[in-house]
Short mmCIF file of C-alpha atoms in Angstrom, two decimals:
data_model
loop_
_atom_site.label_atom_id
_atom_site.label_comp_id
_atom_site.label_asym_id
_atom_site.label_seq_id
_atom_site.Cartn_x
_atom_site.Cartn_y
_atom_site.Cartn_z
CA MET A 1 27.92 9.04 10.09
CA ARG A 2 27.47 12.63 11.27
CA PRO A 3 24.24 13.85 11.59
CA ALA A 4 22.93 16.68 9.32
CA PRO A 5 23.89 20.21 10.00
CA TYR A 6 21.51 22.77 11.58
CA CYS A 7 20.16 23.58 8.06
CA LYS A 8 21.48 23.96 4.41
CA LEU A 9 20.74 27.01 2.31
CA SER A 10 20.14 26.45 -1.20
CA LYS A 11 21.91 28.56 -3.76
CA GLY A 12 21.41 32.10 -3.76
CA LYS A 13 18.89 32.09 -0.90
CA SER A 14 19.01 34.94 1.58
CA THR A 15 19.40 33.82 5.06
CA ARG A 16 16.81 36.62 6.52
CA GLY A 17 13.34 35.78 5.73
CA GLY A 18 13.90 32.29 5.01
CA LEU A 19 12.79 31.49 8.52
CA GLN A 20 9.84 29.25 8.32
CA LEU A 21 9.33 27.79 11.91
CA PRO A 22 8.33 29.87 14.94
CA PRO A 23 11.00 30.77 17.12
CA SER A 24 10.29 27.95 19.81
CA GLN A 25 10.42 25.36 16.95
CA THR A 26 13.73 26.69 15.67
CA ASN A 27 15.22 26.81 19.21
CA GLU A 28 14.23 23.05 19.44
CA ARG A 29 16.07 22.18 16.18
CA LEU A 30 19.23 24.40 17.21
CA LYS A 31 18.93 22.17 20.14
CA MET A 32 18.76 18.87 18.74
CA LYS A 33 20.97 18.95 15.88
CA ARG A 34 24.55 19.62 15.96
CA ALA A 35 26.67 21.94 13.81
CA TYR A 36 29.81 21.77 12.10
CA ARG A 37 32.38 23.57 14.14
CA ILE A 38 35.21 24.85 11.47
CA LEU A 39 38.21 26.81 12.71
CA ILE A 40 39.15 29.78 10.53
CA ALA A 41 42.77 31.02 10.78
CA LYS A 42 45.46 32.79 8.78
CA PRO A 43 48.92 31.46 9.29
CA GLY A 44 51.90 33.61 8.50
CA LEU A 45 52.63 37.27 8.41
CA ASP A 46 50.68 39.01 5.70
CA GLY A 47 47.95 41.06 7.20
CA HIS A 48 44.96 40.85 4.43
CA ASP A 49 42.16 39.23 6.41
CA ARG A 50 39.17 40.07 4.27
CA GLY A 51 39.18 36.48 2.39
CA ALA A 52 39.40 34.54 5.65
CA LYS A 53 36.34 36.83 6.96
CA VAL A 54 33.97 36.83 3.86
CA ILE A 55 34.48 32.85 4.13
CA ALA A 56 33.89 32.84 7.83
CA ARG A 57 30.57 35.26 7.48
CA ALA A 58 29.58 32.52 4.40
CA LEU A 59 30.00 29.22 6.64
CA ARG A 60 28.03 31.04 9.22
CA ASP A 61 25.38 31.98 7.10
CA ALA A 62 25.06 28.26 6.12
CA GLY A 63 24.39 27.23 9.80
CA MET A 64 28.45 26.14 10.86
CA GLU A 65 30.08 27.26 14.00
CA ILE A 66 33.19 29.07 12.93
CA ILE A 67 35.82 29.93 15.50
CA TYR A 68 37.71 32.68 14.11
CA LEU A 69 41.42 32.91 15.19
CA GLY A 70 42.47 35.76 13.16
CA LEU A 71 45.76 37.12 11.86
CA ARG A 72 49.31 36.21 12.17
CA GLN A 73 48.95 32.80 13.75
CA THR A 74 51.63 29.81 13.97
CA PRO A 75 50.65 26.33 13.11
CA GLU A 76 51.28 25.19 16.65
CA MET A 77 48.57 27.74 17.64
CA ILE A 78 46.23 26.85 14.94
CA VAL A 79 46.33 22.99 16.00
CA GLU A 80 46.26 23.71 19.73
CA ALA A 81 42.88 25.74 19.12
CA ALA A 82 41.59 22.84 16.81
CA LEU A 83 42.28 20.21 19.67
CA GLN A 84 40.76 22.50 22.14
CA GLU A 85 37.77 23.56 20.13
CA ASP A 86 37.31 19.76 18.57
CA VAL A 87 36.77 21.03 15.19
CA ASP A 88 35.79 19.26 12.26
CA ALA A 89 37.73 21.20 9.80
CA ILE A 90 40.20 23.85 9.39
CA GLY A 91 40.10 26.65 6.72
CA LEU A 92 43.40 28.37 6.41
CA SER A 93 43.67 31.85 4.52
CA ILE A 94 47.43 32.72 3.36
CA LEU A 95 48.72 35.56 0.84
CA SER A 96 52.41 35.87 2.07
CA GLY A 97 53.65 32.99 -0.26
CA ALA A 98 54.89 30.72 2.67
CA HIS A 99 52.05 28.14 2.34
CA MET A 100 54.50 25.44 1.36
CA THR A 101 56.05 25.77 4.76
CA LEU A 102 53.08 26.72 7.08
CA LEU A 103 50.41 24.39 5.76
CA PRO A 104 52.31 21.01 5.52
CA ARG A 105 53.84 21.63 8.97
CA VAL A 106 49.80 22.35 10.37
CA VAL A 107 49.21 18.78 8.84
CA GLU A 108 52.15 17.13 10.38
CA LEU A 109 51.03 18.72 14.08
CA LEU A 110 47.71 17.45 13.42
CA GLN A 111 49.06 14.12 12.67
CA GLU A 112 51.21 14.34 15.92
CA ASN A 113 48.42 15.39 18.22
CA GLY A 114 45.89 12.72 16.73
CA LEU A 115 43.84 15.10 15.18
CA ASP A 116 44.37 13.54 11.52
CA ASP A 117 40.45 13.20 11.26
CA VAL A 118 40.47 16.90 10.83
CA MET A 119 39.80 18.06 7.29
CA VAL A 120 41.98 20.88 6.20
CA PHE A 121 41.30 23.41 2.86
CA ALA A 122 43.01 26.30 2.17
CA GLY A 123 42.59 29.69 0.38
CA GLY A 124 44.50 32.79 -0.83
CA ILE A 125 47.18 32.95 -3.15
CA ILE A 126 48.51 29.54 -4.31
CA PRO A 127 50.25 29.10 -7.24
CA ASP A 128 48.77 26.19 -9.62
CA GLU A 129 52.03 24.37 -9.55
CA ASP A 130 51.90 23.93 -5.61
CA ILE A 131 48.31 22.69 -5.40
CA PRO A 132 49.24 18.83 -6.30
CA LYS A 133 51.75 18.95 -3.67
CA LEU A 134 49.15 20.15 -1.24
CA ASN A 135 46.33 17.77 -2.44
CA GLU A 136 49.42 15.07 -1.66
CA ILE A 137 49.67 15.90 2.14
CA GLY A 138 45.65 15.74 2.18
CA ILE A 139 44.75 19.64 1.91
CA SER A 140 42.11 18.88 -0.74
CA GLY A 141 40.28 21.93 -0.91
CA ILE A 142 42.25 24.96 -2.27
CA PHE A 143 40.32 27.93 -3.20
CA GLY A 144 42.11 31.06 -4.95
CA PRO A 145 40.59 34.64 -5.59
CA GLY A 146 37.35 35.09 -7.26
CA THR A 147 35.78 31.45 -5.59
CA ASN A 148 32.25 31.49 -5.21
CA THR A 149 31.40 31.07 -1.32
CA GLU A 150 28.77 28.37 -2.35
CA ASP A 151 31.35 26.40 -3.46
CA VAL A 152 33.48 26.62 -0.21
CA ILE A 153 29.94 25.74 1.66
CA THR A 154 29.44 22.92 -0.79
CA PHE A 155 32.87 21.29 -0.36
CA VAL A 156 32.43 21.47 3.40
CA HIS A 157 29.39 19.87 3.40
CA GLU A 158 30.38 17.10 1.14
CA GLN A 159 33.71 16.26 2.83
CA LEU A 160 32.19 16.18 6.37
CA GLY A 161 29.40 14.70 5.43
CA THR A 162 30.45 11.52 3.61
CA SER A 163 33.85 11.06 4.43
CA LYS A 164 33.83 11.08 8.37
CA THR A 165 32.05 9.36 11.20
CA THR A 166 31.56 10.71 14.49
CA ALA A 167 34.15 9.31 17.15
CA MET B 1 29.78 1.64 29.90
CA SER B 2 33.63 0.54 29.89
CA GLN B 3 33.95 3.40 26.98
CA ASN B 4 32.62 6.09 29.38
CA SER B 5 34.73 4.78 32.17
CA GLU B 6 37.73 5.26 30.31
CA ILE B 7 36.92 8.92 29.07
CA VAL B 8 36.51 9.61 32.84
CA LYS B 9 39.68 8.20 33.63
CA ARG B 10 41.31 10.18 30.90
CA ILE B 11 39.58 13.64 31.80
CA LEU B 12 40.67 13.24 35.47
CA ALA B 13 44.13 12.52 34.30
CA GLY B 14 44.16 15.91 32.22
CA ASP B 15 43.92 14.70 28.82
CA ARG B 16 42.82 17.56 26.95
CA ARG B 17 41.43 15.58 23.47
CA ALA B 18 39.18 13.73 25.48
CA LEU B 19 38.18 17.00 27.48
CA ALA B 20 37.61 18.47 24.17
CA ARG B 21 35.64 15.46 22.68
CA LEU B 22 33.42 15.69 25.87
CA ILE B 23 32.53 19.20 25.47
CA SER B 24 31.25 18.57 22.08
CA ARG B 25 29.16 15.48 23.26
CA ILE B 26 27.55 17.55 26.02
CA GLU B 27 26.94 20.50 23.58
CA ASN B 28 25.40 18.17 20.75
CA ASP B 29 22.87 16.32 23.18
CA GLY B 30 23.10 16.39 26.77
CA ARG B 31 21.69 13.16 27.19
CA GLU B 32 24.42 11.29 25.46
CA ALA B 33 26.89 12.51 27.77
CA THR B 34 24.80 12.11 30.96
CA ASP B 35 26.88 8.75 32.21
CA VAL B 36 30.10 10.69 32.23
CA LEU B 37 28.70 13.81 33.81
CA ALA B 38 27.26 11.45 36.47
CA ALA B 39 30.85 9.93 36.96
CA LEU B 40 32.57 13.16 36.70
CA TYR B 41 30.24 14.99 39.27
CA PRO B 42 31.69 13.89 42.63
CA HIS B 43 35.10 15.40 41.60
CA THR B 44 33.62 18.86 40.97
CA GLY B 45 33.16 21.50 43.53
CA LYS B 46 36.39 22.64 43.79
CA ALA B 47 36.70 25.10 41.27
CA HIS B 48 36.26 29.14 41.78
CA ILE B 49 33.99 30.13 38.89
CA VAL B 50 34.51 33.84 37.66
CA GLY B 51 31.71 35.01 35.49
CA VAL B 52 32.61 37.79 33.01
CA THR B 53 29.40 40.06 31.49
CA GLY B 54 28.63 43.13 29.73
CA ALA B 55 27.69 44.74 26.74
CA PRO B 56 29.17 43.89 23.24
CA GLY B 57 32.58 45.42 22.74
CA THR B 58 33.25 46.46 26.33
CA GLY B 59 36.22 44.67 26.23
CA LYS B 60 35.43 41.16 28.00
CA SER B 61 37.31 38.78 25.92
CA THR B 62 40.62 41.21 26.36
CA LEU B 63 40.11 41.06 30.32
CA VAL B 64 39.48 37.46 30.46
CA ASN B 65 42.91 37.12 28.77
CA GLU B 66 44.16 39.65 31.23
CA LEU B 67 43.01 37.59 34.29
CA ALA B 68 43.93 34.54 32.83
CA LYS B 69 47.33 35.55 32.22
CA ALA B 70 47.66 36.91 35.93
CA TYR B 71 46.56 33.62 37.35
CA ARG B 72 49.25 31.88 35.06
CA ALA B 73 51.87 34.13 36.82
CA GLU B 74 50.52 32.73 40.02
CA GLY B 75 50.77 29.29 38.48
CA VAL B 76 47.32 28.52 38.67
CA ARG B 77 45.62 26.81 35.73
CA VAL B 78 42.66 27.99 34.35
CA GLY B 79 40.10 26.98 32.24
CA ILE B 80 37.92 29.71 29.82
CA ILE B 81 34.51 29.20 28.38
CA ALA B 82 33.72 32.02 25.93
CA VAL B 83 30.12 32.27 24.86
CA ASP B 84 28.93 34.18 21.58
CA PRO B 85 25.59 34.18 20.09
CA THR B 86 24.12 31.95 17.50
CA SER B 87 22.40 33.27 14.63
CA PRO B 88 18.56 32.75 15.10
CA PHE B 89 18.32 32.68 11.15
CA SER B 90 20.98 30.13 10.14
CA GLY B 91 21.75 28.33 13.22
CA GLY B 92 25.42 29.26 12.62
CA ALA B 93 27.59 31.11 14.81
CA LEU B 94 31.15 33.45 14.44
CA LEU B 95 32.78 32.66 17.86
CA GLY B 96 35.34 35.21 17.82
CA ASP B 97 36.71 35.46 21.42
CA ARG B 98 40.20 33.44 20.88
CA ILE B 99 41.48 36.68 19.04
CA ARG B 100 41.84 38.58 22.00
CA MET B 101 43.12 35.31 23.96
CA ARG B 102 46.36 34.75 21.54
CA ASP B 103 48.79 35.14 24.49
CA LEU B 104 47.31 32.30 26.12
CA SER B 105 48.19 30.12 23.10
CA GLY B 106 50.90 27.43 23.88
CA ASP B 107 49.95 27.36 27.51
CA PRO B 108 49.07 23.60 28.69
CA GLY B 109 47.90 24.98 32.00
CA VAL B 110 45.05 27.14 29.92
CA PHE B 111 42.03 25.43 28.18
CA ILE B 112 39.60 27.55 26.16
CA ARG B 113 36.64 26.50 25.01
CA SER B 114 34.42 28.83 22.63
CA MET B 115 30.51 28.06 22.77
CA ALA B 116 27.72 28.97 20.52
CA SER B 117 24.63 29.99 22.46
CA ARG B 118 22.37 27.57 20.37
CA GLY B 119 19.25 29.43 20.76
CA ASN B 120 19.69 30.07 24.56
CA LEU B 121 18.54 33.74 25.71
CA GLY B 122 20.12 34.14 28.90
CA GLY B 123 23.48 35.00 28.09
CA LEU B 124 24.89 31.60 28.18
CA ALA B 125 24.71 28.17 26.26
CA ARG B 126 22.56 25.69 27.49
CA ALA B 127 25.03 23.37 28.09
CA THR B 128 27.73 26.11 29.63
CA SER B 129 26.82 24.96 33.27
CA ASP B 130 27.85 21.35 32.34
CA VAL B 131 31.02 22.33 30.52
CA VAL B 132 31.95 24.43 33.62
CA LYS B 133 31.52 21.31 35.75
CA VAL B 134 34.00 19.09 33.32
CA LEU B 135 36.70 21.72 33.45
CA ASP B 136 36.21 21.41 37.30
CA ALA B 137 36.54 17.99 37.33
CA ALA B 138 39.64 18.03 35.01
CA GLY B 139 41.74 20.35 37.20
CA TYR B 140 41.12 23.80 36.28
CA PRO B 141 40.96 25.90 39.97
CA LYS B 142 39.92 29.01 38.33
CA VAL B 143 37.27 28.57 35.70
CA LEU B 144 36.46 31.90 33.51
CA VAL B 145 33.12 32.39 31.67
CA GLU B 146 32.68 35.13 29.38
CA THR B 147 28.91 35.54 28.31
CA VAL B 148 27.56 36.60 24.88
CA GLY B 149 27.82 40.61 24.73
CA ALA B 150 24.67 40.81 26.96
CA GLY B 151 22.06 43.88 26.97
CA GLN B 152 20.36 44.59 30.44
CA SER B 153 18.60 41.15 31.17
CA GLU B 154 21.09 38.33 30.53
CA VAL B 155 21.63 37.37 33.95
CA GLU B 156 21.85 33.65 33.91
CA ILE B 157 25.56 34.21 34.43
CA ALA B 158 24.86 35.28 38.30
CA ARG B 159 23.41 31.47 38.63
CA THR B 160 26.57 30.06 37.16
CA ALA B 161 29.20 32.09 38.54
CA HIS B 162 30.62 32.51 42.15
CA THR B 163 31.92 36.07 41.33
CA THR B 164 30.01 37.94 38.64
CA LEU B 165 32.23 40.76 37.07
CA VAL B 166 30.22 43.11 34.95
CA VAL B 167 31.99 45.13 32.70
CA GLU B 168 30.99 48.70 31.51
CA ALA B 169 32.92 51.30 29.28
CA PRO B 170 32.54 54.92 29.39
CA GLY B 171 30.16 56.51 27.48
CA LEU B 172 27.16 53.71 27.16
CA GLY B 173 24.52 55.77 28.76
CA ASP B 174 23.43 58.19 31.40
CA ASP B 175 23.00 57.72 35.21
CA VAL B 176 19.39 56.48 35.02
CA GLN B 177 20.84 53.45 33.02
CA ALA B 178 22.67 52.39 36.20
CA ILE B 179 19.84 52.26 38.35
CA LYS B 180 17.60 50.28 35.90
CA ALA B 181 16.95 46.61 36.92
CA GLY B 182 19.43 43.88 35.21
CA VAL B 183 22.80 43.36 34.60
CA LEU B 184 23.98 45.52 36.95
CA GLU B 185 22.53 44.31 39.79
CA ILE B 186 23.98 41.04 39.65
CA ALA B 187 27.73 42.53 39.88
CA ASP B 188 29.87 41.33 42.63
CA ILE B 189 32.62 43.65 41.11
CA LEU B 190 32.13 46.41 38.46
CA VAL B 191 34.82 47.08 35.93
CA VAL B 192 35.05 50.23 34.00
CA ASN B 193 37.39 49.15 31.15
CA LYS B 194 38.66 51.43 28.78
CA ALA B 195 39.26 53.75 31.33
CA ASP B 196 41.66 55.80 29.34
CA ARG B 197 38.55 57.20 27.43
CA ASP B 198 36.71 60.43 28.15
CA GLY B 199 33.79 59.79 30.77
CA ALA B 200 35.63 57.10 32.79
CA GLN B 201 35.17 59.19 36.05
CA GLN B 202 31.26 59.88 34.95
CA THR B 203 30.95 56.36 34.26
CA LYS B 204 32.37 55.44 38.14
CA CYS B 205 30.28 57.99 39.59
CA ALA B 206 27.13 56.93 37.84
CA LEU B 207 28.07 53.44 39.42
CA GLN B 208 28.83 54.86 42.33
CA MET B 209 25.52 56.42 42.90
CA MET B 210 23.91 53.43 42.03
CA LEU B 211 25.53 51.25 44.80
CA ASP B 212 24.75 54.30 47.24
CA LEU B 213 21.06 54.22 46.45
CA GLY B 214 20.83 50.63 46.90
CA THR B 215 22.67 50.01 50.11
CA ASN B 216 21.57 50.58 53.58
CA GLN B 217 23.26 53.64 54.05
CA SER B 218 21.65 56.53 54.35
CA THR B 219 21.84 59.38 51.84
CA ARG B 220 21.96 63.07 52.50
CA HIS B 221 19.30 64.82 50.47
CA HIS B 222 18.37 68.56 50.74
CA SER B 223 19.79 68.18 54.09
CA ARG B 224 18.11 65.37 55.32
CA THR B 225 18.75 61.85 55.81
CA MET B 226 16.78 59.38 53.59
CA ARG B 227 17.39 55.69 54.57
CA ALA B 228 17.46 53.17 52.03
CA ARG B 229 15.15 50.02 52.78
CA ASP B 230 16.83 46.68 53.35
CA VAL B 231 17.88 45.48 49.80
CA PRO B 232 15.52 42.58 49.18
CA GLY B 233 17.42 39.24 49.49
CA SER B 234 20.39 40.63 51.47
CA SER B 235 20.08 38.30 55.07
CA SER B 236 21.04 40.27 58.25
CA THR B 237 23.26 37.26 59.06
CA GLU B 238 25.48 37.99 55.74
CA PRO B 239 27.89 40.79 56.02
CA GLU B 240 27.01 43.00 53.19
CA TRP B 241 29.23 42.96 50.07
CA ARG B 242 29.57 46.20 48.30
CA PRO B 243 30.65 45.56 44.87
CA PRO B 244 34.05 47.34 44.22
CA ILE B 245 34.42 49.33 41.05
CA CYS B 246 37.69 48.94 39.55
CA LEU B 247 39.01 51.01 36.51
CA THR B 248 41.00 49.00 33.85
CA VAL B 249 42.47 49.46 30.58
CA ALA B 250 42.79 46.06 29.65
CA VAL B 251 44.77 46.36 26.17
CA ARG B 252 47.64 47.63 28.26
CA GLY B 253 47.04 45.72 31.53
CA GLN B 254 46.52 48.67 33.66
CA GLY B 255 44.31 48.01 36.81
CA VAL B 256 44.36 44.14 36.25
CA THR B 257 46.30 43.81 39.30
CA GLU B 258 43.65 45.52 41.58
CA LEU B 259 40.84 43.88 39.77
CA MET B 260 42.80 40.25 40.57
CA GLN B 261 42.77 41.77 44.35
CA ALA B 262 39.11 42.58 44.41
CA VAL B 263 38.23 38.95 42.75
CA ALA B 264 40.23 37.32 45.60
CA LYS B 265 38.79 39.41 48.17
CA HIS B 266 35.49 38.52 46.96
CA TYR B 267 36.47 34.82 46.91
CA ARG B 268 37.30 35.17 50.60
CA TYR B 269 34.29 36.62 51.21
CA LEU B 270 32.36 33.83 49.94
CA ARG B 271 34.06 31.48 52.07
CA GLU B 272 34.11 33.23 55.17
CA SER B 273 30.27 34.03 55.35
CA ASP B 274 27.70 31.85 54.28
CA GLY B 275 27.77 33.20 50.59
CA TRP B 276 29.59 30.34 48.97
CA ALA B 277 27.09 27.80 50.39
CA LYS B 278 24.07 30.00 49.33
CA ARG B 279 25.47 30.40 46.02
CA GLU B 280 25.93 26.61 45.49
CA ARG B 281 22.35 26.13 46.32
CA ALA B 282 20.78 28.74 44.17
CA ARG B 283 22.89 27.11 41.33
CA ALA B 284 21.88 23.81 42.15
CA THR B 285 18.04 25.12 42.22
CA ALA B 286 18.27 26.79 39.13
CA GLU B 287 19.59 23.66 37.30
CA LEU B 288 17.50 21.34 38.62
CA ASP B 289 14.44 23.99 37.91
CA GLY B 290 15.68 24.11 34.24
CA LEU B 291 16.15 20.57 33.72
CA LEU B 292 12.75 19.38 34.87
CA ARG B 293 11.28 22.11 32.68
CA ASP B 294 13.03 20.90 29.85
CA ARG B 295 12.21 17.41 30.57
CA LEU B 296 8.49 18.16 31.25
CA VAL B 297 8.51 20.10 28.08
CA THR B 298 9.20 17.42 25.98
CA GLN B 299 7.32 14.87 27.40
CA VAL B 300 4.31 17.28 27.23
CA LEU B 301 5.02 18.01 23.62
CA GLY B 302 5.50 14.25 22.84
CA ARG B 303 2.24 13.83 24.32
CA ILE B 304 0.19 16.56 22.30
CA GLY B 305 1.68 15.68 19.22
CA PRO B 306 3.15 18.35 16.57
CA ALA B 307 -0.18 18.07 14.50
CA ALA B 308 -2.05 19.09 17.39
CA VAL B 309 0.17 21.98 17.84
CA GLU B 310 0.06 23.09 14.32
CA GLY B 311 -3.62 22.98 14.23
CA ALA B 312 -3.66 25.10 17.28
CA ILE B 313 -1.16 27.85 15.66
CA GLU B 314 -3.48 28.04 12.62
CA GLN B 315 -6.39 28.68 14.97
CA ILE B 316 -4.58 31.59 16.78
CA VAL B 317 -3.56 33.23 13.49
CA ALA B 318 -7.31 33.02 12.29
CA ARG B 319 -8.16 34.75 15.54
CA GLN B 320 -10.57 31.94 16.40
CA ILE B 321 -9.09 31.09 19.71
CA ASP B 322 -6.34 32.99 21.82
CA ALA B 323 -3.26 31.64 22.77
CA HIS B 324 -4.14 30.80 26.63
CA ALA B 325 -7.43 28.89 25.43
CA ALA B 326 -5.07 26.84 23.10
CA ALA B 327 -2.52 26.16 25.47
CA ASP B 328 -5.10 25.40 27.82
CA ARG B 329 -7.17 22.93 25.54
CA LEU B 330 -4.09 21.08 24.34
CA LEU B 331 -3.32 20.01 27.66
CA ILE B 332 -6.92 18.93 28.37
CA GLN B 333 -6.94 16.93 25.27
CA ALA B 334 -3.60 15.28 26.42
CA LYS B 335 -5.02 14.90 29.92
CA LEU B 336 -2.53 16.49 31.38
CA PHE B 337 -4.92 19.23 32.88
#
């Protein structure tokens, strides 16, 4: 089993001012525990990255290490970065409508590269009828507009905390 | 054991997945990867380690991207470590250096790894020097290490890299900033990036002045000659290296050729003088010192116990004892003093 991440924040709690330990002990904590590493990227050509940034920031505040790739990434770029960064999960934000082409390609490339243990979740504009098809290829978390960031954090924790083991 | 020798074999054979996995193990708990690191150590010492530091937003990542592209044009494999800060509040981090390095994507001759500083304050992560060794052993002859956006005192990179680039940008302060102690002192090469902006020449002049004041040259002042004292630490046998100042516009690739020449020149200088050996020695000293301290502190804290530490903190807060006396008392109680 994976050890627990640095810290879990309860719902609605601000990260600032929530610091209980003196800095030296916090540093000890940071050294000892492992953080989840999450890749956040925008595949395809739409230029709207606010959602991706909001999720990146929320997961950062939940104690995770976010590798932020930014705009206009090809599936090849995403999977290569996932391999080099040894990430636990990939979050993909897509609003262009190309999700049924790009997301399966990412999953396919992950498998080709032996990275099938990397969890993939997605967000953006994804019509309801496409969700079952994406679930089928292993993209279990799909978050549309208006998602509470707390739900995404909980989802990531649940997925990584229960279903995976450290190789 | 045999699992570890398998990992070593795969790393030496250039397996990128094994490399990425090993780096995670080193980051998470150095002890776990100790055996693999020990086995890889004889294969290290070949890489030229180039550090890139400077204030946030001066263009370090973009410059690293350009340097890596230039090395790739020469057919040289490049390993890149980009460090960004960990939040002291949540322990999380947003590692955004890859955004500027998308040109390097798809090139099997480049390996980029983002690292969070994880509470370390010197501009690097604690595991950075070990990750450098792994990239070295994995056959990357140039390893570029980008620090967190550094203020004035994040000088750890100078103990990790052979050649340190300090990146400045126009408009970041007056000429007194340039003669303050700290990050500028560690520069082997000074880079004024964003040189197409106003004030680039002033920045260059300020840096030039800093270098003039610090070297053994005489300075003319009110028609008199003022000789600067020998810079402490510079031995007389070593021919002096005066950091060149390179003007670049990294987003357009301007000045990168000159910068590459400066880096190559510094490499030759280190190799031809005793500079290389000196730096290797300084690196070993700093590394051993750091590890000894870490292990000692762990041992000592284990002996004292968290309850005693907690009690001492209470007393300090209540003004019953001061921190120095409390530290002495804890050590005496643990029979370490």
